[in-house]
mmCIF file of C-alpha atoms in Angstrom:
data_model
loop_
_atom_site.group_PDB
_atom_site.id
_atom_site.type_symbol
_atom_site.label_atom_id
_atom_site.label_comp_id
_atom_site.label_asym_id
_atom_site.label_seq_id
_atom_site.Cartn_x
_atom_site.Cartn_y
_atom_site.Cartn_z
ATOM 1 C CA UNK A 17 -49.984 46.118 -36.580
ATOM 2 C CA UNK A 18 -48.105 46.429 -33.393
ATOM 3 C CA UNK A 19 -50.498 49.491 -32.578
ATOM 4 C CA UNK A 20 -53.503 46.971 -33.313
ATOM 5 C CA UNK A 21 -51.894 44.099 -31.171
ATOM 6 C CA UNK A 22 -50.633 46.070 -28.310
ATOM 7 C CA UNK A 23 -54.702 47.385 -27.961
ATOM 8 C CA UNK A 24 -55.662 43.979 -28.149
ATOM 9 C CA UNK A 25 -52.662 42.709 -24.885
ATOM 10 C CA UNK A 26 -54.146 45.819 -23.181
ATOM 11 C CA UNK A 27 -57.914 44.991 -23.510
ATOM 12 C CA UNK A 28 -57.686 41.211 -22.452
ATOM 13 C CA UNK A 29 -57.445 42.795 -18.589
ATOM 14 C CA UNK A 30 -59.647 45.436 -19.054
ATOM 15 C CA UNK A 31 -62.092 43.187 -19.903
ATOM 16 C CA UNK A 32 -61.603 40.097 -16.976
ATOM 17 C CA UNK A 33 -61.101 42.959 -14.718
ATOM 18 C CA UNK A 34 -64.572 44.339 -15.751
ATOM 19 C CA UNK A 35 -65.671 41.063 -15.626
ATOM 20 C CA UNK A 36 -64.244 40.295 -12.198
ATOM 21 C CA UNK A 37 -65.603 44.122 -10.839
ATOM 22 C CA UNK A 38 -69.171 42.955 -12.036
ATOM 23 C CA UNK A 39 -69.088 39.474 -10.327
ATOM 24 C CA UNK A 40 -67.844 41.398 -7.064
ATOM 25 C CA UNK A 41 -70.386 43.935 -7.073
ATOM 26 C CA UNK A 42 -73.089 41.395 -7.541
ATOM 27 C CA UNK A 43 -72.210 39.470 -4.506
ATOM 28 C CA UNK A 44 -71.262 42.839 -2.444
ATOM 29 C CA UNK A 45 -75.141 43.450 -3.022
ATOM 30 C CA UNK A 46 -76.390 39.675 -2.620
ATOM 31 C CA UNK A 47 -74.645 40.205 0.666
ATOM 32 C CA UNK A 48 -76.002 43.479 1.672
ATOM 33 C CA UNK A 49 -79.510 42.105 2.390
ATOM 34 C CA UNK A 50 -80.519 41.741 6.197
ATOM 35 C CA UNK A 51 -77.927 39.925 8.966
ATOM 36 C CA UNK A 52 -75.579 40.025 6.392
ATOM 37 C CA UNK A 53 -71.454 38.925 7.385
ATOM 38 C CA UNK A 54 -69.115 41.897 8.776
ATOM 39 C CA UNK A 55 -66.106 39.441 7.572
ATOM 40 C CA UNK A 56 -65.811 36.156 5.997
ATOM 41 C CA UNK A 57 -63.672 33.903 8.729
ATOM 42 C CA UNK A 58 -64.066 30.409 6.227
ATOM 43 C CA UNK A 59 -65.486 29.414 2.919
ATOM 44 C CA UNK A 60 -66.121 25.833 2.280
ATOM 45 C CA UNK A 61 -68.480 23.228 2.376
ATOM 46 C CA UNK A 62 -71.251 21.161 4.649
ATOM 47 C CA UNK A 63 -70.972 17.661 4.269
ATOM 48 C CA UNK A 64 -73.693 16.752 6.979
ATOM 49 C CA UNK A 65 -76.909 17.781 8.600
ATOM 50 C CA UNK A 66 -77.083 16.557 12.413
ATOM 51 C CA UNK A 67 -80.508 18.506 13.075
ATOM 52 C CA UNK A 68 -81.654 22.292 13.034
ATOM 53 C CA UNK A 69 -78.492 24.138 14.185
ATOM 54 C CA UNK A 70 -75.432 21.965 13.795
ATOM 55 C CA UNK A 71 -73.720 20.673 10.530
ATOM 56 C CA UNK A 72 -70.362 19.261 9.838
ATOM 57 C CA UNK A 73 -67.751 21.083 7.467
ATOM 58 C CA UNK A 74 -65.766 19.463 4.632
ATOM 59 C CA UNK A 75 -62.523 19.803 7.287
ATOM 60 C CA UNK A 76 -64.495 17.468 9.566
ATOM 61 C CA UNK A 77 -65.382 19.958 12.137
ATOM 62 C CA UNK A 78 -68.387 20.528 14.161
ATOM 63 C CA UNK A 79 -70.136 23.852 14.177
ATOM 64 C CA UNK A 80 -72.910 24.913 15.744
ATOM 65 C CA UNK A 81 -75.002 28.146 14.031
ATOM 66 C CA UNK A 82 -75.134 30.964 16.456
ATOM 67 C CA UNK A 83 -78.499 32.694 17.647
ATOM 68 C CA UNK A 84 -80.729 29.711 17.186
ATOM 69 C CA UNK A 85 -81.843 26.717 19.027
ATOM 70 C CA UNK A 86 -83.563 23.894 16.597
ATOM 71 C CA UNK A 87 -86.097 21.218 18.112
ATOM 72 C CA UNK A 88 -83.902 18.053 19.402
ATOM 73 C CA UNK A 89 -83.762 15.109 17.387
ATOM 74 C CA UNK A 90 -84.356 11.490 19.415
ATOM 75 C CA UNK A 91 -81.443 10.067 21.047
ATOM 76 C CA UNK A 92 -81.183 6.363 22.053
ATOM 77 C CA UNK A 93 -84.265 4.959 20.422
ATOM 78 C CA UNK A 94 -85.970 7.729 22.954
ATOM 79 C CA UNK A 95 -88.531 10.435 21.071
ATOM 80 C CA UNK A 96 -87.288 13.371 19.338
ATOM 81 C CA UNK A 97 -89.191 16.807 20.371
ATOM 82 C CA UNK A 98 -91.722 18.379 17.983
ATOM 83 C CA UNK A 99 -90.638 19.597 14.420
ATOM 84 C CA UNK A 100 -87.145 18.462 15.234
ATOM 85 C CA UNK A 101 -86.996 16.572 11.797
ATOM 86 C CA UNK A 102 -88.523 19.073 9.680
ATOM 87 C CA UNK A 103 -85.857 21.266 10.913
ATOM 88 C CA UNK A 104 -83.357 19.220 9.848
ATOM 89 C CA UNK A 105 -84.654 18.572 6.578
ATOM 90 C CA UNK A 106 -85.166 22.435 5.618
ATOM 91 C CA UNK A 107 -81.559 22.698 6.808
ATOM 92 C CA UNK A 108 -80.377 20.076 4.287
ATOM 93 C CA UNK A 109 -82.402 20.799 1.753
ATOM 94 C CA UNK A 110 -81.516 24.686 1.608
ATOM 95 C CA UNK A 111 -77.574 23.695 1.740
ATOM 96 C CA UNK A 112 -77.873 20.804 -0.347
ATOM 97 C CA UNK A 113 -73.866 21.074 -1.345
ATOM 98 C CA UNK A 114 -73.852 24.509 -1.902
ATOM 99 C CA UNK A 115 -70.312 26.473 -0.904
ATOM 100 C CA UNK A 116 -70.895 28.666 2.679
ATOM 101 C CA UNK A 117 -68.893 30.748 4.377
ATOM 102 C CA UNK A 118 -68.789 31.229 7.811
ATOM 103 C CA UNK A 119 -68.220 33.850 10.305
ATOM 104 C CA UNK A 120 -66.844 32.446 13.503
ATOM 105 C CA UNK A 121 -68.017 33.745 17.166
ATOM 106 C CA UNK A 122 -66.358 36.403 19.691
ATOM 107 C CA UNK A 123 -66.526 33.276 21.725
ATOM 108 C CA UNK A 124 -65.111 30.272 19.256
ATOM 109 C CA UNK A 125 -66.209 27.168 21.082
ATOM 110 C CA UNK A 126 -68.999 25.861 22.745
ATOM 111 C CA UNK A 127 -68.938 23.412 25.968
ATOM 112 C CA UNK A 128 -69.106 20.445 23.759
ATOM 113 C CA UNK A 129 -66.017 21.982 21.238
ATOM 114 C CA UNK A 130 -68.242 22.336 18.554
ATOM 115 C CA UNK A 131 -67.191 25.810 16.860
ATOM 116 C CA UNK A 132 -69.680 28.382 16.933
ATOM 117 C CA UNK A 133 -70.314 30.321 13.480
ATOM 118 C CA UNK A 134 -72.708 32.755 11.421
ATOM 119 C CA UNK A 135 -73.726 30.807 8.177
ATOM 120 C CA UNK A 136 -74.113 32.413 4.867
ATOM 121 C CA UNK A 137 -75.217 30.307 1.284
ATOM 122 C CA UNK A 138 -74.512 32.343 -2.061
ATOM 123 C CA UNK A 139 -78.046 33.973 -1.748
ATOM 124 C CA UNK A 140 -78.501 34.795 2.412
ATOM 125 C CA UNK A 141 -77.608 34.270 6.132
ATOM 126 C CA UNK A 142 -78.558 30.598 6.680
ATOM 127 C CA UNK A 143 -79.338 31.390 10.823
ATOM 128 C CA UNK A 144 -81.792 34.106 10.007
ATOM 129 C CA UNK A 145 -83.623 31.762 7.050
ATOM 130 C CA UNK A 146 -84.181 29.284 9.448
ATOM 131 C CA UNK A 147 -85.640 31.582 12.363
ATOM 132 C CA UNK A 148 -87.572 33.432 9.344
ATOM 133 C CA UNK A 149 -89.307 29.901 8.834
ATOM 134 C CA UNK A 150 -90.149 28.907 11.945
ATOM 135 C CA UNK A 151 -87.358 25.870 12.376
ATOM 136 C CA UNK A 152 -85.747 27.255 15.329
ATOM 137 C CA UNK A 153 -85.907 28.802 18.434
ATOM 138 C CA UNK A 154 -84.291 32.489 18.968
ATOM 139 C CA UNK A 155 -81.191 31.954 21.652
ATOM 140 C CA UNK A 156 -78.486 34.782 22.095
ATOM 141 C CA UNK A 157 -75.695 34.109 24.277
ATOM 142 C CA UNK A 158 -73.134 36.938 24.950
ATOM 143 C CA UNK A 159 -70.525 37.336 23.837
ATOM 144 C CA UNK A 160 -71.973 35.986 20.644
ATOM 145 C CA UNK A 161 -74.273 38.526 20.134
ATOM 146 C CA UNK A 162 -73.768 39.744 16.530
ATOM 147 C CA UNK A 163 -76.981 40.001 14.517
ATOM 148 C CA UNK A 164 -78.972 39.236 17.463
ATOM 149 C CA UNK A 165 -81.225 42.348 16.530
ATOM 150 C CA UNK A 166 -81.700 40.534 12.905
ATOM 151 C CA UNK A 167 -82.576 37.091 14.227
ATOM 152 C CA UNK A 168 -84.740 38.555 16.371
ATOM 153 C CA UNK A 169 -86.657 40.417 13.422
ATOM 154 C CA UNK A 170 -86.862 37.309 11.527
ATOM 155 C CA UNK A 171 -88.424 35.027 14.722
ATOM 156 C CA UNK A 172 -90.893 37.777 14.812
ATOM 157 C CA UNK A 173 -91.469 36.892 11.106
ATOM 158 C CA UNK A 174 -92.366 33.407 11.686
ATOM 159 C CA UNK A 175 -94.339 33.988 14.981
ATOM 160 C CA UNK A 176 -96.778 36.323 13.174
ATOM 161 C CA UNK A 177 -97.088 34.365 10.499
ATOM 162 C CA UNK A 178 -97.504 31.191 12.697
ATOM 163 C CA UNK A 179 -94.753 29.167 10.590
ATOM 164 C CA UNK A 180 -92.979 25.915 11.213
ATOM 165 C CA UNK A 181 -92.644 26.092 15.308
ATOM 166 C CA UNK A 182 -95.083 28.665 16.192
ATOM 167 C CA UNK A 183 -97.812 26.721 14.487
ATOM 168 C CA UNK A 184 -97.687 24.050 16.967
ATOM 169 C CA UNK A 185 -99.661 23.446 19.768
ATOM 170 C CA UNK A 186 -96.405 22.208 22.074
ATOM 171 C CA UNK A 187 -94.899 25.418 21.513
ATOM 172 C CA UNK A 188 -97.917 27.508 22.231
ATOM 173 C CA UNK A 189 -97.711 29.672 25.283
ATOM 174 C CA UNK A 190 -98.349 27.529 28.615
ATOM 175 C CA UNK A 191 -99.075 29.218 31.738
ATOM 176 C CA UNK A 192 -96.129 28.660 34.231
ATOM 177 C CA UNK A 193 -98.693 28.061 37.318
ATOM 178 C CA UNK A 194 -99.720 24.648 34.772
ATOM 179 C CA UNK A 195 -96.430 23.463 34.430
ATOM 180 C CA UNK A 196 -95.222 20.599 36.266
ATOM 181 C CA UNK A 197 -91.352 20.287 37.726
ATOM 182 C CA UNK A 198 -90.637 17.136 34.636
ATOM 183 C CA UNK A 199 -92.299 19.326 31.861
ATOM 184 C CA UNK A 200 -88.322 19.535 30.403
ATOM 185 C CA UNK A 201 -87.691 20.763 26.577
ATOM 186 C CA UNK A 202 -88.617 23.523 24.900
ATOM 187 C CA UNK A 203 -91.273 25.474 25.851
ATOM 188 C CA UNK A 204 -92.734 29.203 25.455
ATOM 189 C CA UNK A 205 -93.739 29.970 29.147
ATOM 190 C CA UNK A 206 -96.041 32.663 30.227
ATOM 191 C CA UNK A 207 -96.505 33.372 34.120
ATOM 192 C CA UNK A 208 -96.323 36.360 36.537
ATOM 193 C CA UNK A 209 -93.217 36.949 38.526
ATOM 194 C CA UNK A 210 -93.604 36.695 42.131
ATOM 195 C CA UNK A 211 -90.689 36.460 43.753
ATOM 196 C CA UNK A 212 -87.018 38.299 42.739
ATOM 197 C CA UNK A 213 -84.039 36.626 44.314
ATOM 198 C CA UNK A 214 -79.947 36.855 43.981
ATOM 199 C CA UNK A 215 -77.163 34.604 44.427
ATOM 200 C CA UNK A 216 -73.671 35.319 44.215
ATOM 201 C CA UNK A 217 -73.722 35.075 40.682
ATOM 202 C CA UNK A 218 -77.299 35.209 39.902
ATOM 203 C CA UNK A 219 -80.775 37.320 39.404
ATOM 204 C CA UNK A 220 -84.060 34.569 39.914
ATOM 205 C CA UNK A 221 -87.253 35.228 39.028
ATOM 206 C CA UNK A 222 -89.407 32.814 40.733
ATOM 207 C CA UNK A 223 -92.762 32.332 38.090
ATOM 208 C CA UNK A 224 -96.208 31.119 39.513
ATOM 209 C CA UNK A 225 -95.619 27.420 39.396
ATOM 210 C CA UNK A 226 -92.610 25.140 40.343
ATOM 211 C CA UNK A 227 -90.766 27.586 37.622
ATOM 212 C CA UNK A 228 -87.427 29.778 38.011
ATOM 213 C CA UNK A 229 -85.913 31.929 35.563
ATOM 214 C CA UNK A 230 -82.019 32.204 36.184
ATOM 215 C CA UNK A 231 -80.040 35.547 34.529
ATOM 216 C CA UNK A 232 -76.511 35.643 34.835
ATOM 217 C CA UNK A 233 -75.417 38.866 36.689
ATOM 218 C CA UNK A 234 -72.619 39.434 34.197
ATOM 219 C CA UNK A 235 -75.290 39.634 31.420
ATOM 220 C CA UNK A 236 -77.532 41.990 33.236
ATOM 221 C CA UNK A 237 -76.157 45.095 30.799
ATOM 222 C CA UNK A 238 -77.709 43.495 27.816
ATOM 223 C CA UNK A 239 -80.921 44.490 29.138
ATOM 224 C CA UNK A 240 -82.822 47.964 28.420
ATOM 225 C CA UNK A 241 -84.791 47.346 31.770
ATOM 226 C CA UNK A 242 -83.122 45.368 35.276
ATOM 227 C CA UNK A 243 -84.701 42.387 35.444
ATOM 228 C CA UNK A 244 -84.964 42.621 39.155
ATOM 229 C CA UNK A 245 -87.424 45.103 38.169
ATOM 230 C CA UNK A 246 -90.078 42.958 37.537
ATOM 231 C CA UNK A 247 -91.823 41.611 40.336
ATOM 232 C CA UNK A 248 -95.121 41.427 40.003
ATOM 233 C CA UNK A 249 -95.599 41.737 36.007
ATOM 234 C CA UNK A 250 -96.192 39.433 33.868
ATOM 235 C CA UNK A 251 -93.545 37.785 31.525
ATOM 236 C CA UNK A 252 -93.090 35.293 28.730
ATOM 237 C CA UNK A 253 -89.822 32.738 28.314
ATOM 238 C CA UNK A 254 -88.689 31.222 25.378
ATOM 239 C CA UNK A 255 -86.230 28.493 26.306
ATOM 240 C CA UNK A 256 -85.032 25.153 26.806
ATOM 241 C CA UNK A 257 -86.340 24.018 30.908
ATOM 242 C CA UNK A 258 -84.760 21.505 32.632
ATOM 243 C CA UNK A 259 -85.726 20.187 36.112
ATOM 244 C CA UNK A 260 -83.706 20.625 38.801
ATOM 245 C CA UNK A 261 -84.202 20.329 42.602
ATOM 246 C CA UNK A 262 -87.919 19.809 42.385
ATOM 247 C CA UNK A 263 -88.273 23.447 40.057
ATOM 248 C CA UNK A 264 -88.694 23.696 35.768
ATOM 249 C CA UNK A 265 -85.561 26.177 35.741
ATOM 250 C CA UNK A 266 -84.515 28.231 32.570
ATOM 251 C CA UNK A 267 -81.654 30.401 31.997
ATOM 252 C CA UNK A 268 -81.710 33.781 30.073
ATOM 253 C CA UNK A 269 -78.821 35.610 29.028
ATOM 254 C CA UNK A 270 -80.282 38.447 26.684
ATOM 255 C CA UNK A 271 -84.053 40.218 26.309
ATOM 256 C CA UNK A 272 -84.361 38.174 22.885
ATOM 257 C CA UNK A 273 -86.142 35.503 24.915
ATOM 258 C CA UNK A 274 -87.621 37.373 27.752
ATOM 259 C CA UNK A 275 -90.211 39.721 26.969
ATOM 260 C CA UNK A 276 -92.210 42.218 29.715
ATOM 261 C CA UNK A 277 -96.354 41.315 28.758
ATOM 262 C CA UNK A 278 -97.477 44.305 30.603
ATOM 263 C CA UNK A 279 -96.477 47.572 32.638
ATOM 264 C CA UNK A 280 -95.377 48.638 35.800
#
């Protein structure tokens, strides 16, 4: 009897610890798909859906999802840009209470103190489902640059298969020379560079058109070819323009979201 009933004290582990190994394996391969986590920084929950690419946590805080850039939502009664609202709907629906864990940036904070974070559901990385579907637009901003190779794979996706965004005719490619100095927002902006220009701080491409594409200096190793490099060729912007002294300017920090059209 004691034989029989020390077996059975012994087997009550083995068995939640087989039990336990199996769950943990599971998940280790769930997570193993593409722009999976290289840590787990939080788990918890989203409580709220402000738009595309920022959510509130169960702890109250603000975080913004790294490597994306979702359609603005309306703000004081004023029109909310294209697909803005879908966006925030496939956001809600795919969390829809579900636990997430996060992965917080090399850089923590952004200027508004939201924190800056990776998201993951049980299933997948929550940034690269949304780029995969067309919701957002690709944005990689150093230091934060982890899985920017993945989120660019997966806005590929959805621009060859024309999804959410890409299907729309305001985000369809505009020639820069048509572009006027107010045409603000988002906007995928083709146009020949004809002019190269530095500041202290600065690389600017000057586009046909009242259109200037600012590169920070200090990001200027993130790209496989110098920027000042391409006068004269042809080029395509993905960004967010803003007008400022009588020019549509952009800023670029990384190659996700400037791409050389044609040769030297």
């Amino acid at each position: 009897m004691r034989n029989r009933k020390g077996a059975h004290r012994k087997g009550a582990p083995f068995s939640l610890l087989l039990t336990l190994g199996l769950a943990a394996f599971a998940t280790v391969s769930a997570w193993a798909a593409p722009c999976g986590p290289e840590r787990v920084d939080e788990t918890t929950r989203v409580t709220y859906v402000f738009d595309g690419d920022t959510v509130r946590l169960a702890s109250g805080e603000r975080v913004r999802l790294i490597g994306l850039d979702a359609p603005e939502r309306g703000r004081d009664g004023g029109p909310g840009e294209p697909h803005a609202e879908a966006a925030r709907r496939a956001l809600q629906g795919l969390l829809g209470g579900a636990v997430v864990r996060l992965q917080y940036g090399v850089e923590e904070r952004d200027s508004y103190g939201r924190r800056l974070a990776h998201l993951w559901d049980e299933r997948q990385s929550v940034n690269a489902w949304l780029l995969a579907r067309g919701h957002a637009f690709p944005l990689a901003i150093p230091p934060n640059l982890y899985n920017a190779g993945c989120y660019e794979r997966a806005t590929e996706q959805a621009r060859q298969g024309r999804l959410g965004i890409w299907a729309l005719d305001a985000y369809r490619p505009v020639a820069s020379a048509t572009l006027r100095a107010k045409d603000e927002g988002h906007r995928v902006v083709e146009g020949r560079v004809r002019g190269v220009g530095e500041s202290r701080r600065s690389v600017w491409l000057e586009l046909d058109g009242p259109v200037a594409v600012r590169i920070p200096k200090s990001d200027l190793g993130h790209f496989d070819e110098d920027p000042r490099r391409l006068q004269g060729r042809r080029v395509l912007v993905i960004g967010r323009w803003r007008h400022h002294q009588g020019k549509l300017r952009a800023t670029v920090r990384h190659p996700v979201t400037l791409k050389a059209l044609d040769g030297d």
